[in-house]
Amino acid sequence: MENLLSRNNILKELYQELPHFILSIIKLILFIFFIVPISFGQGVNNLWLTGYPSMGNGATTIDFKYGFDSISASNRGMNFFSTNACIADSLGNNLFYTNGYYIANAANDTMLSGNNLIKNIWTQYDTMGVNSEQGALILPMPGENFKYYLFHAPWSGQGQDDWFYSIIDMTQDGGLGAVISQNNLLIHDSLVRGKITACRHANGRDWWIVFPRFNSQLFYEFLITPYGLTGPYTLNPGGAVRSSAGVGQVCFSRDGRRYAYYDPYQDLDLFDFDRCSGTFSNLLHINFYDSADVGGVAFSSNSNILYVSSNTFIYQFDLTSGNIPSTQLTVAVWDSFFSPSPPFATTFYLEWLAPDNKIYIVCGNGTQDIHRINSPNSVGLACDVQQHSVHLTAYNAFTIPQNVNYFLGADTSSVICDTINAIHFLPVQFEDRFTIFPNPAIHEAKLHYNIFTEKGSFIIFNAFGERIASFKLNGQETSFEFDVREFTPGIYLYQIVIDGESQKSGKFIIQK
């Protein structure tokens, strides 16, 4: 009986403690599977894929799920030459990736309708992928949970002619995804090789995408909203004429307030960026006077320090200084290391800020070792550049995945852009003689204006600049009401013409 009572007392104590034990286990599981991934990049850009297995060297996966670079071998069949874009889900599970020639799904097989992204160019791309740094970019579609844009381009020489986009729906093919719209022409012009990047709009939902124009100071820009793509808008903020064959890189700072364009033949252009209007300003050009022909650029995670990798040098700039060029410091000089042996030099090439807040730098050759800046937020040599410190399981053909800051939120400091509906693109400021209200509009909208005595007209264009409607204005009235219910939801351009002269241009949004 005493044994039975003793056993019952033990069971009673265990029973009383069981809820606390189970609660502790649940807390641990929640921490491991939810808190840890969210703390280290929220999963979407946790996977970096490299390698060119067709050469018999295998492939490498770098996983940042737990806050550090976990490196492992992979059985993928895709070769990455220069173009490299991949994306994961919020838990860090691979969704799809591309080398610019085709798209592979999470099963490492060609995604449905994911082949033939490019046609009629060099046959070497059939096996190796496109040779264009930052030649592809994946962006989640605003307002959608399972659809993505893939922006991609062929490259057959400097002065690339076309950029395309395709749409991927991850609900297709049992969750492996499918391309539901392929090879849509986005822009046809002479563009700089690769160098596409994007930044969140100040509303925290939409995206600005930027394309540098070849042999020009111009940038083309598109805005992505839940209603589709609008643009191209043309920006001319100055800077170098981008016409050389220099192999470089572009990048937005993590906070979206700066944009850097680095070409080793034309050196560095640094701009301020307005996430609300999508405009560049305050150009700062910096020359290096070195002999580099390849290189890259990256910002620190706090957006206060800029790094330029210029073949055999790494330069650092303190962006908090009132005289940024004066802060230039050489924080690394190539130490003549080869991987695995000459002539495969581990010189400095493309950079990227990783989810672990360290900057990784690949080499200008196919190597098995790459570099890392361990403390990029630190000024001076305290940034801790560790050359060839990251050993890969397979050779990397001078490529690094192209990601952007998917987690940049809304800019609440701006009155104009503190709401999701406030989308303004006014690179030129106009008089307030004419306003459209409400904007966005759902059923009707009114154009308000001051009284005038000349002939006036109100002209509406679609996002491609095609004239779709025109109305006469009565100068003795102060408003004109128009019905928008027959218009497709999206962004429209308009022009006010008084007595044959343009008085104002702008845009308005139609929602349903």
CSV table of C-alpha atoms in Angstrom, one decimal, residues 149-379:
chain,number,residue,atom,x,y,z
A,149,TYR,CA,7.6,39.2,-60.9
A,150,LEU,CA,10.9,38.0,-62.4
A,151,PHE,CA,12.7,40.8,-64.3
A,152,HIS,CA,15.3,39.4,-66.7
A,153,ALA,CA,17.4,40.3,-69.8
A,154,PRO,CA,19.7,38.6,-72.3
A,155,TRP,CA,23.1,40.1,-72.9
A,156,SER,CA,25.0,39.9,-76.1
A,157,GLY,CA,27.3,42.9,-75.6
A,158,GLN,CA,27.3,46.4,-74.1
A,159,GLY,CA,24.3,48.4,-75.0
A,160,GLN,CA,21.8,45.7,-74.1
A,161,ASP,CA,18.6,46.3,-75.9
A,162,ASP,CA,15.7,44.7,-74.0
A,163,TRP,CA,14.4,44.0,-70.5
A,164,PHE,CA,11.6,41.5,-70.0
A,165,TYR,CA,9.4,40.3,-67.1
A,166,SER,CA,7.7,37.1,-66.4
A,167,ILE,CA,5.1,36.3,-63.7
A,168,ILE,CA,5.3,33.2,-61.4
A,169,ASP,CA,2.3,31.8,-59.6
A,170,MET,CA,3.4,29.5,-56.7
A,171,THR,CA,-0.1,28.0,-56.3
A,172,GLN,CA,0.4,26.1,-59.6
A,173,ASP,CA,1.9,22.6,-60.1
A,174,GLY,CA,1.1,21.4,-56.5
A,175,GLY,CA,2.9,24.3,-54.9
A,176,LEU,CA,6.1,24.1,-57.1
A,177,GLY,CA,4.9,27.1,-59.1
A,178,ALA,CA,4.5,27.8,-62.8
A,179,VAL,CA,5.2,30.7,-65.1
A,180,ILE,CA,1.8,32.1,-66.0
A,181,SER,CA,3.1,34.9,-68.2
A,182,GLN,CA,6.5,34.8,-69.9
A,183,ASN,CA,8.9,37.1,-71.7
A,184,ASN,CA,6.8,40.3,-71.6
A,185,LEU,CA,8.7,43.2,-73.1
A,186,LEU,CA,9.2,45.8,-70.4
A,187,ILE,CA,11.5,48.3,-72.2
A,188,HIS,CA,13.3,48.4,-75.5
A,189,ASP,CA,16.3,50.7,-75.6
A,190,SER,CA,20.1,50.6,-75.2
A,191,LEU,CA,20.6,49.8,-71.6
A,192,VAL,CA,23.7,49.2,-69.4
A,193,ARG,CA,24.6,45.6,-69.0
A,194,GLY,CA,22.6,44.2,-66.0
A,195,LYS,CA,22.6,46.5,-63.0
A,196,ILE,CA,18.9,46.3,-62.3
A,197,THR,CA,17.8,46.9,-58.7
A,198,ALA,CA,14.7,48.0,-56.7
A,199,CYS,CA,13.6,49.8,-53.6
A,200,ARG,CA,10.4,49.8,-51.7
A,201,HIS,CA,8.1,52.7,-52.2
A,202,ALA,CA,7.7,54.9,-49.1
A,203,ASN,CA,4.2,53.4,-48.7
A,204,GLY,CA,5.9,50.1,-47.7
A,205,ARG,CA,4.0,48.1,-50.3
A,206,ASP,CA,5.0,49.1,-53.9
A,207,TRP,CA,8.4,49.0,-55.6
A,208,TRP,CA,10.6,51.3,-57.6
A,209,ILE,CA,12.7,49.5,-60.2
A,210,VAL,CA,15.7,51.4,-61.7
A,211,PHE,CA,17.5,50.7,-65.1
A,212,PRO,CA,20.6,52.7,-66.1
A,213,ARG,CA,20.6,53.8,-69.8
A,214,PHE,CA,23.6,53.0,-71.9
A,215,ASN,CA,25.8,55.9,-73.2
A,216,SER,CA,23.8,58.3,-71.2
A,217,GLN,CA,23.3,59.9,-67.7
A,218,LEU,CA,19.6,58.8,-67.8
A,219,PHE,CA,17.9,56.3,-65.6
A,220,TYR,CA,14.6,54.5,-66.5
A,221,GLU,CA,12.3,53.8,-63.7
A,222,PHE,CA,9.1,51.7,-63.2
A,223,LEU,CA,6.6,51.7,-60.4
A,224,ILE,CA,5.0,48.4,-59.4
A,225,THR,CA,1.7,48.6,-57.6
A,226,PRO,CA,-1.2,46.1,-57.2
A,227,TYR,CA,-2.5,47.5,-60.5
A,228,GLY,CA,0.6,46.5,-62.5
A,229,LEU,CA,3.6,48.2,-63.9
A,230,THR,CA,3.7,51.9,-64.8
A,231,GLY,CA,6.5,53.7,-66.6
A,232,PRO,CA,9.0,54.0,-67.8
A,233,TYR,CA,9.7,57.3,-66.1
A,234,THR,CA,12.9,59.1,-67.2
A,235,LEU,CA,15.3,60.5,-64.6
A,236,ASN,CA,18.4,62.6,-65.3
A,237,PRO,CA,20.2,63.3,-62.0
A,238,GLY,CA,23.6,63.7,-63.7
A,239,GLY,CA,26.7,61.6,-63.0
A,240,ALA,CA,29.0,59.8,-65.4
A,241,VAL,CA,28.0,58.9,-68.9
A,242,ARG,CA,27.5,55.2,-68.5
A,243,SER,CA,29.1,53.9,-71.7
A,244,SER,CA,32.1,51.8,-70.8
A,245,ALA,CA,32.3,48.0,-70.7
A,246,GLY,CA,33.3,48.1,-67.0
A,247,VAL,CA,31.8,45.3,-65.0
A,248,GLY,CA,30.4,46.8,-61.8
A,249,GLN,CA,27.4,47.0,-59.5
A,250,VAL,CA,24.5,49.1,-58.3
A,251,CYS,CA,22.8,49.1,-54.9
A,252,PHE,CA,20.3,50.8,-52.6
A,253,SER,CA,21.1,51.3,-49.0
A,254,ARG,CA,19.1,49.2,-46.6
A,255,ASP,CA,17.1,52.2,-45.5
A,256,GLY,CA,16.4,53.1,-49.1
A,257,ARG,CA,17.7,56.6,-48.8
A,258,ARG,CA,20.8,56.2,-51.0
A,259,TYR,CA,21.7,54.7,-54.3
A,260,ALA,CA,25.2,53.8,-55.5
A,261,TYR,CA,26.4,53.2,-59.0
A,262,TYR,CA,29.9,51.8,-59.4
A,263,ASP,CA,31.7,51.2,-62.7
A,264,PRO,CA,35.4,50.7,-62.4
A,265,TYR,CA,36.1,52.7,-65.5
A,266,GLN,CA,33.9,55.6,-64.4
A,267,ASP,CA,34.2,55.1,-60.7
A,268,LEU,CA,31.4,55.9,-58.2
A,269,ASP,CA,28.2,57.9,-58.4
A,270,LEU,CA,26.4,58.3,-55.1
A,271,PHE,CA,22.8,59.7,-55.0
A,272,ASP,CA,20.2,60.5,-52.4
A,273,PHE,CA,16.9,58.7,-53.1
A,274,ASP,CA,13.4,59.8,-52.3
A,275,ARG,CA,11.3,56.7,-51.8
A,276,CYS,CA,8.1,58.7,-52.2
A,277,SER,CA,8.7,60.4,-55.5
A,278,GLY,CA,11.3,57.9,-56.8
A,279,THR,CA,13.7,60.7,-57.6
A,280,PHE,CA,17.5,61.0,-57.3
A,281,SER,CA,19.3,64.1,-56.0
A,282,ASN,CA,22.6,65.4,-54.5
A,283,LEU,CA,24.9,63.6,-56.8
A,284,LEU,CA,28.4,62.9,-55.4
A,285,HIS,CA,31.0,61.6,-57.9
A,286,ILE,CA,34.2,60.0,-56.6
A,287,ASN,CA,37.2,59.0,-58.7
A,288,PHE,CA,39.7,56.3,-57.5
A,289,TYR,CA,42.4,56.6,-60.2
A,290,ASP,CA,43.3,52.9,-59.9
A,291,SER,CA,43.5,50.3,-62.7
A,292,ALA,CA,40.5,48.2,-61.8
A,293,ASP,CA,38.3,46.6,-64.5
A,294,VAL,CA,35.8,44.8,-62.2
A,295,GLY,CA,34.3,45.6,-58.8
A,296,GLY,CA,31.3,46.0,-56.7
A,297,VAL,CA,29.5,48.2,-54.1
A,298,ALA,CA,27.5,47.6,-50.9
A,299,PHE,CA,26.2,49.5,-47.9
A,300,SER,CA,26.5,48.5,-44.3
A,301,SER,CA,23.4,47.3,-42.5
A,302,ASN,CA,23.0,50.7,-40.7
A,303,SER,CA,23.3,52.4,-44.1
A,304,ASN,CA,26.0,54.7,-42.7
A,305,ILE,CA,29.1,53.1,-44.4
A,306,LEU,CA,29.7,52.4,-48.1
A,307,TYR,CA,32.2,49.8,-49.4
A,308,VAL,CA,33.6,49.7,-52.9
A,309,SER,CA,35.5,46.6,-54.1
A,310,SER,CA,37.9,47.7,-56.9
A,311,ASN,CA,39.6,44.6,-58.1
A,312,THR,CA,42.6,44.6,-55.7
A,313,PHE,CA,41.4,47.2,-53.3
A,314,ILE,CA,38.4,47.6,-50.9
A,315,TYR,CA,37.6,51.2,-50.1
A,316,GLN,CA,35.4,52.5,-47.2
A,317,PHE,CA,33.4,55.7,-46.9
A,318,ASP,CA,31.7,57.2,-43.9
A,319,LEU,CA,28.4,58.5,-45.1
A,320,THR,CA,27.7,60.4,-41.9
A,321,SER,CA,30.5,62.8,-42.6
A,322,GLY,CA,29.9,66.3,-44.1
A,323,ASN,CA,32.8,65.6,-46.5
A,324,ILE,CA,32.3,62.0,-47.6
A,325,PRO,CA,35.2,61.8,-50.2
A,326,SER,CA,37.7,62.8,-47.4
A,327,THR,CA,36.7,59.7,-45.4
A,328,GLN,CA,38.0,57.3,-48.1
A,329,LEU,CA,40.0,54.6,-46.5
A,330,THR,CA,41.6,51.5,-48.0
A,331,VAL,CA,40.5,48.7,-45.7
A,332,ALA,CA,42.0,45.8,-47.7
A,333,VAL,CA,44.5,45.1,-50.4
A,334,TRP,CA,44.5,41.8,-52.2
A,335,ASP,CA,46.9,39.5,-50.4
A,336,SER,CA,47.9,37.5,-53.6
A,337,PHE,CA,46.0,34.4,-52.6
A,338,PHE,CA,44.9,32.0,-55.3
A,339,SER,CA,42.1,29.4,-55.1
A,340,PRO,CA,43.0,26.7,-55.7
A,341,SER,CA,46.1,27.8,-57.6
A,342,PRO,CA,47.3,30.3,-60.2
A,343,PRO,CA,45.8,31.9,-62.3
A,344,PHE,CA,42.6,31.8,-60.2
A,345,ALA,CA,43.2,34.9,-58.1
A,346,THR,CA,40.8,35.8,-55.2
A,347,THR,CA,40.6,39.4,-56.2
A,348,PHE,CA,37.6,41.5,-55.2
A,349,TYR,CA,34.4,41.6,-57.3
A,350,LEU,CA,30.7,41.8,-56.5
A,351,GLU,CA,29.5,42.5,-52.9
A,352,TRP,CA,26.3,41.8,-51.1
A,353,LEU,CA,25.0,42.5,-47.6
A,354,ALA,CA,23.8,39.2,-46.2
A,355,PRO,CA,21.0,38.5,-43.7
A,356,ASP,CA,23.6,38.1,-41.0
A,357,ASN,CA,24.5,41.8,-41.5
A,358,LYS,CA,28.0,40.9,-42.9
A,359,ILE,CA,29.1,41.8,-46.4
A,360,TYR,CA,30.2,38.9,-48.7
A,361,ILE,CA,32.5,39.6,-51.6
A,362,VAL,CA,33.0,37.1,-54.5
A,363,CYS,CA,36.1,37.0,-56.7
A,364,GLY,CA,36.7,38.0,-60.3
A,365,ASN,CA,37.5,34.3,-61.1
A,366,GLY,CA,36.0,30.9,-60.6
A,367,THR,CA,37.2,30.2,-57.1
A,368,GLN,CA,36.3,28.0,-54.1
A,369,ASP,CA,36.9,30.8,-51.6
A,370,ILE,CA,35.2,34.2,-51.1
A,371,HIS,CA,35.7,37.1,-48.7
A,372,ARG,CA,33.7,38.5,-45.9
A,373,ILE,CA,33.5,41.9,-44.0
A,374,ASN,CA,32.6,40.8,-40.5
A,375,SER,CA,31.7,44.2,-38.9
A,376,PRO,CA,30.7,46.5,-41.8
A,377,ASN,CA,29.1,49.0,-39.4
A,378,SER,CA,32.5,49.8,-37.9
A,379,VAL,CA,34.5,52.6,-39.2
